[in-house]
CSV table of C-alpha atoms and ligand atoms in Angstrom, one decimal:
chain,number,residue,atom,x,y,z
R,6,MET,CA,-6.5,24.8,15.0
R,7,GLY,CA,-4.3,22.3,16.8
R,8,ASN,CA,-0.7,21.8,16.0
R,9,PRO,CA,-0.3,21.1,12.2
R,10,LEU,CA,3.5,20.7,12.5
R,11,LYS,CA,3.2,18.2,15.3
R,12,LEU,CA,0.6,16.3,13.3
R,13,PHE,CA,2.7,16.3,10.2
R,14,GLY,CA,5.7,15.0,12.3
R,15,ILE,CA,3.5,12.2,13.6
R,16,ALA,CA,2.2,11.3,10.1
R,17,LEU,CA,5.7,11.4,8.7
R,18,THR,CA,7.1,9.2,11.4
R,19,VAL,CA,4.4,6.6,11.1
R,20,ALA,CA,4.7,6.7,7.3
R,21,MET,CA,8.3,5.5,7.6
R,22,GLY,CA,6.5,2.2,7.8
R,23,GLY,CA,5.4,2.8,4.2
R,24,PHE,CA,9.1,3.5,3.3
R,25,LEU,CA,10.1,0.2,4.8
R,26,VAL,CA,7.3,-1.5,2.9
R,27,GLY,CA,8.4,-0.1,-0.4
R,28,PHE,CA,12.0,-0.7,0.2
R,29,ASP,CA,11.7,-4.3,1.5
R,30,ALA,CA,9.3,-5.3,-1.3
R,31,THR,CA,11.6,-4.1,-4.1
R,32,VAL,CA,15.1,-4.7,-2.8
R,33,ILE,CA,15.2,-8.4,-3.8
R,34,SER,CA,15.3,-7.5,-7.5
R,35,GLY,CA,18.9,-6.3,-7.2
R,36,ALA,CA,19.9,-9.3,-5.1
R,37,VAL,CA,18.6,-12.0,-7.4
R,38,PRO,CA,21.6,-12.5,-9.6
R,39,PHE,CA,23.9,-12.8,-6.5
R,40,ILE,CA,21.8,-15.1,-4.3
R,41,ARG,CA,21.3,-17.3,-7.4
R,42,ASP,CA,25.1,-17.9,-7.4
R,43,TYR,CA,25.6,-17.9,-3.7
R,44,PHE,CA,22.9,-20.4,-2.8
R,45,ASP,CA,23.5,-22.3,-6.1
R,46,LEU,CA,20.0,-21.9,-7.4
R,47,GLY,CA,20.6,-23.3,-11.0
R,48,GLY,CA,18.7,-26.2,-12.7
R,49,ALA,CA,15.1,-27.1,-12.3
R,50,ALA,CA,15.1,-27.5,-8.5
R,51,GLY,CA,17.1,-24.3,-8.2
R,52,THR,CA,14.7,-22.3,-10.3
R,53,LEU,CA,11.8,-23.2,-7.9
R,54,LYS,CA,14.0,-22.3,-5.0
R,55,LEU,CA,14.7,-18.9,-6.6
R,56,GLY,CA,11.0,-18.5,-7.0
R,57,TRP,CA,10.7,-19.1,-3.3
R,58,ALA,CA,13.5,-16.6,-2.5
R,59,VAL,CA,11.6,-13.9,-4.5
R,60,SER,CA,8.0,-14.7,-3.5
R,61,SER,CA,8.5,-15.5,0.2
R,62,LEU,CA,8.1,-11.9,1.2
R,63,GLY,CA,4.7,-11.8,-0.6
R,64,TRP,CA,3.5,-14.9,1.3
R,65,GLY,CA,4.6,-13.4,4.5
R,66,ALA,CA,2.9,-10.2,3.7
R,67,MET,CA,-0.5,-11.9,3.2
R,68,ALA,CA,-0.2,-13.5,6.6
R,69,GLY,CA,0.8,-10.1,8.0
R,70,ASN,CA,-2.3,-8.6,6.4
R,71,LEU,CA,-4.6,-11.1,8.1
R,72,ALA,CA,-2.8,-10.8,11.5
R,73,ALA,CA,-2.5,-7.0,11.5
R,74,GLY,CA,-6.2,-6.1,12.2
R,75,PRO,CA,-6.9,-8.4,15.1
R,76,LEU,CA,-3.5,-7.7,16.7
R,77,SER,CA,-3.9,-4.0,16.4
R,78,ASP,CA,-7.3,-4.2,18.0
R,79,ARG,CA,-5.9,-6.2,20.9
R,80,TRP,CA,-2.6,-4.5,21.5
R,81,GLY,CA,-3.0,-1.1,19.9
R,82,ARG,CA,-2.0,0.4,16.6
R,83,ARG,CA,1.3,1.8,17.9
R,84,THR,CA,2.3,-1.5,19.5
R,85,VAL,CA,1.8,-3.4,16.3
R,86,LEU,CA,3.9,-0.7,14.4
R,87,LEU,CA,6.7,-1.1,17.0
R,88,LEU,CA,6.6,-4.8,16.4
R,89,THR,CA,6.9,-4.3,12.6
R,90,ALA,CA,10.0,-2.1,13.2
R,91,VAL,CA,11.6,-5.0,15.2
R,92,LEU,CA,10.7,-7.5,12.5
R,93,PHE,CA,11.9,-5.2,9.7
R,94,LEU,CA,15.2,-4.9,11.6
R,95,ALA,CA,15.7,-8.5,12.6
R,96,SER,CA,14.6,-9.9,9.2
R,97,SER,CA,16.9,-7.6,7.2
R,98,LEU,CA,19.9,-8.5,9.4
R,99,ALA,CA,19.1,-12.2,9.3
R,100,ALA,CA,18.7,-12.2,5.5
R,101,ALA,CA,21.9,-10.3,5.1
R,102,LEU,CA,24.0,-12.4,7.3
R,103,THR,CA,22.8,-15.9,6.8
R,104,THR,CA,24.7,-18.7,5.0
R,105,ASN,CA,21.8,-21.0,5.1
R,106,PHE,CA,19.1,-20.9,2.4
R,107,THR,CA,16.2,-22.0,4.6
R,108,LEU,CA,17.1,-19.3,7.1
R,109,PHE,CA,17.2,-16.8,4.2
R,110,ILE,CA,13.6,-17.8,3.3
R,111,ILE,CA,12.4,-17.6,6.9
R,112,ALA,CA,14.0,-14.1,7.2
R,113,ARG,CA,12.2,-13.0,4.1
R,114,ILE,CA,8.9,-14.4,5.3
R,115,ALA,CA,9.4,-12.5,8.6
R,116,GLY,CA,10.1,-9.3,6.6
R,117,GLY,CA,6.9,-10.0,4.7
R,118,LEU,CA,4.9,-10.2,7.9
R,119,SER,CA,5.9,-6.7,8.8
R,120,VAL,CA,5.3,-5.5,5.2
R,121,GLY,CA,1.7,-6.9,5.3
R,122,ALA,CA,1.1,-5.4,8.7
R,123,ALA,CA,2.7,-1.9,8.2
R,124,ILE,CA,1.0,-1.3,4.8
R,125,LEU,CA,-2.4,-1.5,6.6
R,126,ILE,CA,-1.8,-0.2,10.1
R,127,ALA,CA,0.3,2.9,9.2
R,128,PRO,CA,-2.4,4.6,7.0
R,129,MET,CA,-5.1,3.5,9.4
R,130,TYR,CA,-3.3,5.0,12.4
R,131,ILE,CA,-2.8,8.3,10.5
R,132,ALA,CA,-6.5,8.4,9.7
R,133,GLU,CA,-7.4,7.8,13.3
R,134,ILE,CA,-5.3,10.7,14.6
R,135,ALA,CA,-5.7,13.2,11.8
R,136,PRO,CA,-8.3,16.0,11.8
R,137,ALA,CA,-11.0,15.7,9.1
R,138,ARG,CA,-9.8,18.7,7.0
R,139,SER,CA,-6.3,17.3,6.4
R,140,ARG,CA,-6.8,13.6,6.8
R,141,GLY,CA,-6.6,12.8,3.0
R,142,SER,CA,-3.2,14.5,2.6
R,143,LEU,CA,-1.7,13.1,5.8
R,144,VAL,CA,-2.8,9.5,5.0
R,145,SER,CA,-1.4,9.9,1.5
R,146,VAL,CA,2.0,10.7,3.0
R,147,ASN,CA,2.2,6.9,3.6
R,148,GLN,CA,1.7,6.2,-0.1
R,149,LEU,CA,4.4,8.8,-0.9
R,150,MET,CA,6.8,7.0,1.5
R,151,ILE,CA,6.0,3.7,-0.2
R,152,VAL,CA,7.0,5.2,-3.6
R,153,ILE,CA,10.1,6.8,-2.1
R,154,GLY,CA,11.1,3.4,-0.5
R,155,ILE,CA,10.7,1.7,-3.9
R,156,SER,CA,12.9,4.3,-5.6
R,157,ILE,CA,15.6,4.4,-2.9
R,158,SER,CA,15.9,0.6,-2.8
R,159,PHE,CA,16.5,0.8,-6.6
R,160,PHE,CA,19.2,3.4,-6.2
R,161,SER,CA,20.7,1.7,-3.2
R,162,ASN,CA,21.0,-1.6,-5.1
R,163,TYR,CA,22.5,0.2,-8.0
R,164,PHE,CA,25.3,1.8,-5.9
R,165,LEU,CA,26.0,-1.3,-3.8
R,166,LEU,CA,26.5,-3.3,-7.0
R,167,SER,CA,30.2,-2.4,-7.0
R,168,LEU,CA,30.8,-4.3,-3.8
R,169,GLY,CA,31.0,-7.5,-5.8
R,170,ALA,CA,29.8,-11.0,-4.8
R,171,ASP,CA,28.8,-10.0,-1.3
R,172,SER,CA,26.9,-6.9,-2.4
R,173,TRP,CA,23.5,-8.7,-1.9
R,174,ARG,CA,24.2,-8.8,1.8
R,175,TRP,CA,24.6,-5.0,1.9
R,176,MET,CA,21.5,-4.5,-0.3
R,177,LEU,CA,19.4,-6.5,2.1
R,178,GLY,CA,21.2,-5.3,5.3
R,179,VAL,CA,21.1,-1.5,4.8
R,180,GLN,CA,17.4,-1.6,5.6
R,181,SER,CA,18.3,-2.2,9.3
R,182,VAL,CA,19.3,1.5,9.6
R,183,PRO,CA,15.8,3.0,8.8
R,184,ALA,CA,14.2,0.1,10.6
R,185,ALA,CA,16.1,0.9,13.8
R,186,LEU,CA,15.3,4.6,13.4
R,187,TYR,CA,11.6,3.7,12.9
R,188,PHE,CA,11.6,1.8,16.2
R,189,VAL,CA,13.2,4.8,18.1
R,190,LEU,CA,11.0,7.4,16.5
R,191,LEU,CA,7.8,5.5,17.1
R,192,TYR,CA,8.4,6.0,20.9
R,193,LEU,CA,7.7,9.7,20.3
R,194,VAL,CA,4.3,9.0,18.8
R,195,PRO,CA,1.2,8.6,20.9
R,196,GLU,CA,-1.3,5.7,20.6
R,197,SER,CA,-4.3,6.3,18.3
R,198,PRO,CA,-6.9,8.3,20.3
R,199,ARG,CA,-9.7,6.3,18.7
R,200,TRP,CA,-8.1,3.0,19.8
R,201,LEU,CA,-7.6,4.3,23.3
R,202,MET,CA,-11.2,5.4,23.5
R,203,GLY,CA,-12.4,2.0,22.3
R,204,HIS,CA,-10.4,0.4,25.2
R,205,GLY,CA,-11.8,2.5,28.0
R,206,ARG,CA,-8.9,4.8,28.2
R,207,GLY,CA,-10.8,8.1,27.7
R,208,ALA,CA,-8.4,10.2,29.7
R,209,ASP,CA,-5.4,9.1,27.6
R,210,ALA,CA,-7.4,9.6,24.4
R,211,ARG,CA,-8.3,13.1,25.6
R,212,ARG,CA,-4.6,13.9,26.3
R,213,VAL,CA,-3.6,12.9,22.8
R,214,LEU,CA,-6.4,14.9,21.2
R,215,ASP,CA,-5.5,18.0,23.3
R,216,ALA,CA,-1.9,17.7,22.2
R,217,VAL,CA,-2.6,17.3,18.4
R,218,HIS,CA,-6.0,19.0,17.9
R,219,GLY,CA,-5.9,21.9,20.3
R,220,PRO,CA,-9.2,23.7,20.9
R,221,SER,CA,-11.2,21.3,18.7
R,222,ALA,CA,-10.2,18.4,20.9
R,223,ALA,CA,-13.2,18.5,23.1
R,224,GLN,CA,-15.6,18.3,20.2
R,225,GLU,CA,-13.6,15.5,18.6
R,226,PHE,CA,-13.6,13.6,21.9
R,227,ASP,CA,-17.4,13.8,22.2
R,228,LEU,CA,-17.8,12.6,18.6
R,229,ILE,CA,-15.6,9.5,19.1
R,230,LYS,CA,-17.3,8.8,22.4
R,231,GLY,CA,-20.7,9.0,20.7
R,232,SER,CA,-19.7,6.5,18.1
R,233,LEU,CA,-18.5,4.0,20.6
R,234,ALA,CA,-21.2,4.6,23.3
R,235,ASP,CA,-22.9,1.6,24.8
R,236,GLN,CA,-21.6,-0.9,22.3
R,237,PRO,CA,-20.5,-4.3,23.5
R,238,ARG,CA,-17.2,-5.2,22.0
R,239,ARG,CA,-17.6,-7.9,19.5
R,240,SER,CA,-14.7,-9.7,18.0
R,241,GLY,CA,-14.0,-12.1,15.1
R,242,ALA,CA,-14.5,-11.9,11.4
R,243,ARG,CA,-18.2,-12.6,11.7
R,244,LYS,CA,-19.0,-9.0,12.6
R,245,LEU,CA,-17.8,-8.1,9.1
R,246,LEU,CA,-20.6,-10.0,7.6
R,247,SER,CA,-23.3,-8.0,9.4
R,248,PRO,CA,-25.8,-6.3,7.0
R,249,ARG,CA,-24.8,-2.8,8.4
R,250,LEU,CA,-21.4,-3.2,6.9
R,251,ARG,CA,-22.4,-4.7,3.6
R,252,ARG,CA,-22.1,-1.6,1.6
R,253,VAL,CA,-18.7,-0.5,2.8
R,254,MET,CA,-17.3,-4.1,2.7
R,255,LEU,CA,-18.5,-4.5,-0.9
R,256,PHE,CA,-17.0,-1.1,-1.9
R,257,GLY,CA,-13.7,-1.9,-0.1
R,258,LEU,CA,-13.3,-5.2,-1.8
R,259,GLY,CA,-14.2,-3.6,-5.1
R,260,ILE,CA,-11.7,-0.8,-5.0
R,261,ALA,CA,-9.0,-3.2,-3.7
R,262,PHE,CA,-9.7,-5.4,-6.6
R,263,PHE,CA,-9.5,-2.7,-9.2
R,264,GLN,CA,-6.3,-1.2,-7.7
R,265,GLN,CA,-4.5,-4.4,-8.6
R,266,ALA,CA,-6.5,-5.9,-11.5
R,267,THR,CA,-5.6,-2.9,-13.7
R,268,GLY,CA,-2.1,-4.2,-13.7
R,269,ILE,CA,0.1,-1.8,-11.7
R,270,ASN,CA,2.4,-4.3,-10.2
R,271,ALA,CA,2.7,-6.5,-13.3
R,272,ILE,CA,3.7,-3.4,-15.2
R,273,PHE,CA,6.2,-2.4,-12.5
R,274,TYR,CA,7.8,-5.8,-12.2
R,275,TYR,CA,8.0,-6.4,-15.9
R,276,LEU,CA,8.8,-2.8,-17.0
R,277,PRO,CA,12.2,-3.4,-18.5
R,278,THR,CA,10.9,-6.4,-20.4
R,279,ILE,CA,7.9,-4.4,-21.7
R,280,PHE,CA,10.1,-1.6,-22.9
R,281,ALA,CA,12.8,-3.9,-24.3
R,282,ARG,CA,10.2,-5.9,-26.2
R,283,ALA,CA,8.4,-2.8,-27.5
R,284,GLY,CA,11.5,-2.3,-29.6
R,285,GLY,CA,14.2,-1.3,-27.0
R,286,GLY,CA,16.9,1.2,-27.9
R,287,LEU,CA,15.0,4.2,-26.5
R,288,SER,CA,17.3,4.2,-23.5
R,289,THR,CA,18.6,1.8,-21.0
R,290,SER,CA,16.0,0.0,-18.8
R,291,PHE,CA,17.6,1.7,-15.8
R,292,ALA,CA,16.9,5.2,-17.2
R,293,GLN,CA,13.3,4.2,-18.1
R,294,SER,CA,12.6,2.8,-14.7
R,295,VAL,CA,14.0,5.9,-13.0
R,296,LEU,CA,11.7,8.1,-15.2
R,297,VAL,CA,8.7,6.0,-14.3
R,298,GLY,CA,9.7,6.2,-10.6
R,299,LEU,CA,10.0,10.0,-10.8
R,300,VAL,CA,6.6,10.3,-12.5
R,301,ASN,CA,5.1,8.1,-9.8
R,302,LEU,CA,6.7,10.2,-7.1
R,303,GLY,CA,5.8,13.6,-8.6
R,304,MET,CA,2.2,12.7,-9.2
R,305,THR,CA,1.8,11.4,-5.6
R,306,PHE,CA,2.8,14.9,-4.4
R,307,VAL,CA,0.0,16.3,-6.7
R,308,ALA,CA,-2.4,13.8,-5.1
R,309,ILE,CA,-1.4,14.9,-1.6
R,310,TRP,CA,-2.0,18.5,-2.6
R,311,LEU,CA,-5.4,17.9,-4.2
R,312,ILE,CA,-7.0,15.2,-2.1
R,313,ASP,CA,-8.4,17.5,0.6
R,314,ARG,CA,-9.1,20.3,-1.8
R,315,VAL,CA,-11.0,18.7,-4.6
R,316,GLY,CA,-11.9,15.5,-2.8
R,317,ARG,CA,-11.5,11.7,-3.4
R,318,ARG,CA,-14.1,11.2,-6.1
R,319,PRO,CA,-12.7,13.6,-8.7
R,320,LEU,CA,-9.2,12.2,-8.4
R,321,LEU,CA,-10.5,8.6,-8.7
R,322,CYS,CA,-12.7,9.4,-11.7
R,323,VAL,CA,-10.2,11.4,-13.7
R,324,GLY,CA,-7.3,9.1,-12.8
R,325,VAL,CA,-9.0,5.8,-13.6
R,326,ALA,CA,-10.3,7.2,-16.9
R,327,GLY,CA,-6.7,8.2,-17.6
R,328,MET,CA,-5.5,4.7,-16.7
R,329,ALA,CA,-8.1,3.1,-19.1
R,330,LEU,CA,-7.2,5.4,-22.0
R,331,SER,CA,-3.5,4.9,-21.4
R,332,LEU,CA,-3.8,1.1,-21.3
R,333,LEU,CA,-5.9,1.3,-24.5
R,334,ALA,CA,-3.1,3.3,-26.2
R,335,VAL,CA,-0.4,0.7,-25.0
R,336,SER,CA,-2.5,-2.1,-26.4
R,337,TRP,CA,-3.1,-0.2,-29.7
R,338,ALA,CA,0.6,0.6,-30.1
R,339,PHE,CA,1.6,-3.1,-29.6
R,340,HIS,CA,-1.1,-4.1,-32.0
R,341,ALA,CA,-0.2,-1.6,-34.7
R,342,GLY,CA,3.5,-2.3,-34.2
R,343,SER,CA,3.9,-5.9,-34.6
R,344,GLY,CA,1.5,-7.4,-32.1
R,345,SER,CA,4.2,-9.6,-30.8
R,346,LEU,CA,6.5,-8.8,-28.0
R,347,GLY,CA,9.4,-10.8,-29.4
R,348,ALA,CA,9.4,-9.3,-32.8
R,349,GLY,CA,9.7,-5.7,-31.7
R,350,THR,CA,7.6,-2.8,-33.0
R,351,ALA,CA,8.2,0.0,-35.3
R,352,ALA,CA,10.0,3.0,-33.8
R,353,GLY,CA,7.0,5.3,-33.6
R,354,HIS,CA,5.0,2.7,-31.7
R,355,GLU,CA,7.8,2.1,-29.3
R,356,ARG,CA,7.6,5.7,-28.3
R,357,ILE,CA,3.8,5.5,-27.8
R,358,VAL,CA,4.3,2.5,-25.5
R,359,LEU,CA,6.7,4.6,-23.3
R,360,ILE,CA,4.5,7.7,-23.2
R,361,ALA,CA,1.3,5.7,-22.6
R,362,ILE,CA,3.0,3.8,-19.7
R,363,ILE,CA,4.1,7.1,-18.2
R,364,THR,CA,0.6,8.6,-18.4
R,365,TYR,CA,-0.8,5.3,-17.0
R,366,VAL,CA,1.5,5.5,-13.9
R,367,ALA,CA,0.8,9.2,-13.5
R,368,SER,CA,-3.0,8.5,-13.6
R,369,PHE,CA,-2.5,5.7,-11.0
R,370,ALA,CA,-0.5,7.9,-8.8
R,371,ILE,CA,-3.2,10.6,-8.5
R,372,SER,CA,-6.0,8.0,-8.1
R,373,LEU,CA,-6.1,4.4,-7.1
R,374,GLY,CA,-2.5,4.5,-5.6
R,375,PRO,CA,-3.1,6.9,-2.7
R,376,VAL,CA,-6.9,7.3,-2.8
R,377,MET,CA,-7.6,3.6,-2.2
R,378,TRP,CA,-5.5,3.6,1.0
R,379,VAL,CA,-7.2,6.8,2.1
R,380,LEU,CA,-10.7,5.5,1.6
R,381,LEU,CA,-10.0,2.1,3.2
R,382,SER,CA,-8.8,4.0,6.3
R,383,GLU,CA,-12.0,6.1,6.3
R,384,ILE,CA,-15.0,4.1,5.3
R,385,PHE,CA,-15.2,1.5,8.1
R,386,PRO,CA,-16.6,2.3,11.5
R,387,ASN,CA,-14.3,2.7,14.5
R,388,GLU,CA,-15.1,-0.6,16.0
R,389,GLU,CA,-14.7,-2.7,12.9
R,390,ARG,CA,-12.0,-0.7,11.0
R,391,ALA,CA,-9.0,-2.9,11.8
R,392,ALA,CA,-10.7,-6.2,11.2
R,393,ALA,CA,-12.2,-4.9,7.9
R,394,ILE,CA,-8.9,-3.5,6.7
R,395,SER,CA,-7.2,-6.8,7.4
R,396,VAL,CA,-9.6,-8.7,5.1
R,397,VAL,CA,-9.6,-6.1,2.3
R,398,GLY,CA,-5.8,-5.7,2.5
R,399,PHE,CA,-5.4,-9.5,2.2
R,400,TRP,CA,-7.7,-9.5,-0.8
R,401,ASN,CA,-5.7,-6.6,-2.4
R,402,SER,CA,-2.4,-8.7,-1.9
R,403,LEU,CA,-4.0,-11.8,-3.4
R,404,VAL,CA,-5.2,-10.0,-6.5
R,405,SER,CA,-1.8,-8.4,-6.9
R,406,ALA,CA,0.0,-11.8,-6.6
R,407,SER,CA,-2.4,-13.4,-9.1
R,408,VAL,CA,-2.1,-10.6,-11.7
R,409,THR,CA,1.7,-10.6,-11.6
R,410,LEU,CA,1.7,-14.4,-11.8
R,411,LEU,CA,-0.6,-14.4,-14.8
R,412,PHE,CA,1.1,-11.5,-16.8
R,413,PRO,CA,3.6,-13.8,-18.6
R,414,VAL,CA,0.8,-16.3,-19.3
R,415,GLY,CA,-1.4,-13.5,-20.7
R,416,VAL,CA,1.4,-12.3,-22.9
R,417,ALA,CA,2.0,-15.8,-24.2
R,418,HIS,CA,-1.6,-16.5,-25.0
R,419,LEU,CA,-3.2,-13.1,-25.8
R,420,GLY,CA,-0.1,-11.2,-26.9
R,421,PRO,CA,0.9,-7.9,-25.3
R,422,ASP,CA,-1.9,-6.1,-27.1
R,423,GLY,CA,-4.5,-8.5,-25.8
R,424,THR,CA,-3.1,-8.4,-22.3
R,425,PHE,CA,-3.1,-4.6,-22.1
R,426,LEU,CA,-6.6,-4.6,-23.7
R,427,ALA,CA,-7.7,-6.8,-20.8
R,428,TYR,CA,-6.3,-4.3,-18.3
R,429,ALA,CA,-7.9,-1.5,-20.2
R,430,LEU,CA,-11.3,-3.2,-20.0
R,431,LEU,CA,-10.8,-3.8,-16.3
R,432,ALA,CA,-9.9,-0.1,-15.8
R,433,ALA,CA,-13.1,0.8,-17.7
R,434,ALA,CA,-15.1,-1.5,-15.5
R,435,GLY,CA,-13.3,0.1,-12.5
R,436,PHE,CA,-14.3,3.6,-13.8
R,437,VAL,CA,-18.0,2.6,-13.8
R,438,PHE,CA,-17.8,0.9,-10.4
R,439,LEU,CA,-16.0,3.9,-8.7
R,440,THR,CA,-18.1,6.6,-10.4
R,441,ALA,CA,-21.2,4.8,-9.2
R,442,LEU,CA,-20.2,3.8,-5.7
R,443,ALA,CA,-17.2,5.8,-4.4
R,444,PRO,CA,-18.2,7.9,-1.4
R,445,GLU,CA,-16.9,11.4,-1.0
R,446,THR,CA,-15.3,11.5,2.4
R,447,ARG,CA,-13.5,14.9,2.2
R,448,GLY,CA,-13.7,17.1,5.3
R,449,LYS,CA,-16.0,14.7,7.2
R,450,THR,CA,-15.0,13.2,10.6
R,451,LEU,CA,-14.7,9.4,10.8
R,452,GLU,CA,-17.8,9.5,13.0
R,453,ASP,CA,-19.8,11.4,10.5
R,454,LEU,CA,-18.8,8.9,7.9
R,455,GLU,CA,-19.8,6.1,10.1
R,456,ARG,CA,-23.3,7.5,10.4
R,457,VAL,CA,-23.7,8.1,6.7
R,458,LEU,CA,-22.0,5.0,5.3
R,459,THR,CA,-23.2,2.2,7.6
R,460,ARG,CA,-26.7,1.4,8.7
R,461,PRO,CA,-27.6,2.0,12.3
R,462,ARG,CA,-26.9,-0.9,14.6
R,463,PRO,CA,-30.0,-3.2,15.0
R,464,ARG,CA,-31.2,-3.1,18.6
R,465,ALA,CA,-30.1,-6.7,19.3
R,466,GLU,CA,-26.5,-5.7,18.4
R,467,ALA,CA,-26.4,-2.5,20.4
D,10,BGC,C1,-0.1,-0.3,-4.2
D,10,BGC,C2,1.0,-1.2,-4.5
D,10,BGC,C3,1.9,-0.5,-5.6
D,10,BGC,C4,2.2,0.9,-5.2
D,10,BGC,C5,3.0,1.6,-6.3
D,10,BGC,C6,0.3,1.1,-3.8
D,10,BGC,O1,-0.8,1.9,-3.5
D,10,BGC,O2,-0.9,-0.9,-3.2
D,10,BGC,O3,0.6,-2.5,-4.9
D,10,BGC,O4,3.0,-1.3,-5.8
D,10,BGC,O5,1.1,1.6,-4.8
D,10,BGC,O6,3.2,2.9,-6.2
């Protein structure tokens, strides 16, 4: 049986990376009004600089996505996570303490590097150390921690507001405490057994497997060994283009596209605006955002509970269908209300917008939210996993940035009803794509999946 408590402790520790990702990505929203004043970001030039201040983390994250795979192949998963802890710590202190705008941007880009790396390497590490039967739940703990990080940064900003003009320094600086803790706790976590094995450190891998998997360690060891046997180590992105990976690469890029193209981050970032323009008055934007955050959190627990019981496919199919229907309802409510954000809708329609956004977030939280990260950590073969996750994670970030950039343009040209209809149609397309192509990975070892999902190596490659 191994040691479930130990495994859970390891997953929780590594998933603190998810917490820092969620926190760091959201914390800027509370700091914006203060840094605007402090760095004097008014006027046309100032507005662009403000854009830089907010978006710099995202640019850094894309670079972090691309670097994470190759570095984690070379140095090990745990080493890269330790590095992200250092960067999370240093960048949060630098952003909090600086009096210079350029340094502020550099600090935020550095924070972004660790966001982009941790969001990929933490779930991948957990998948590589978890036993097949609980892998889905353990990897989903990382998504749970992302959601908790988002919520805590929101609360933390709210409470630190009272510190006045310097409160932004505290908002950005408090992250150094969990970052330091992450660094220390990561020392208690072993390196990924699958990485160790791929680097000729079989004895070390065996020790890790014995410690976490107990009696099933020997069997697991042989499986991993079999999947890596006699393979020359190839490097570079070219291996990702090989025909044997075509199916999993296409599926990975597809699910990463649909996770973002269906609007989750546009809806999160513009939530208060959406509610206010739907008629407002239902409650304050703070209360509404808290409600949506709680639903996101609660349904992620449900996903953790279900993912190894019912499997990945049922969660994806039901959740994405729920997302499509909810988005259709939002679109309809805007259309039937006034069709125009600025004019406000009738009271009944305003309530439908709120309820439908909540069912949308709930549906995301049991499907594309956690399940995409679980599947991306599972579908690629041991040798190519890190490189593949880098590319697919970068693509996911790129689609997210484009969708949030285009949301205001969509609202201006298509109206809120048209914009949400577009998301609904994309969710419907996602439903068809996922129903047709999503593999069921529940209960299978990563090596079983490698055999089923990728074509055997051609002789010349082996
Ligand atoms: C997504 C993020 C999103 C978050 C919200 C994650 O799975 O990748 O883009 O902000 O879920 O809960």
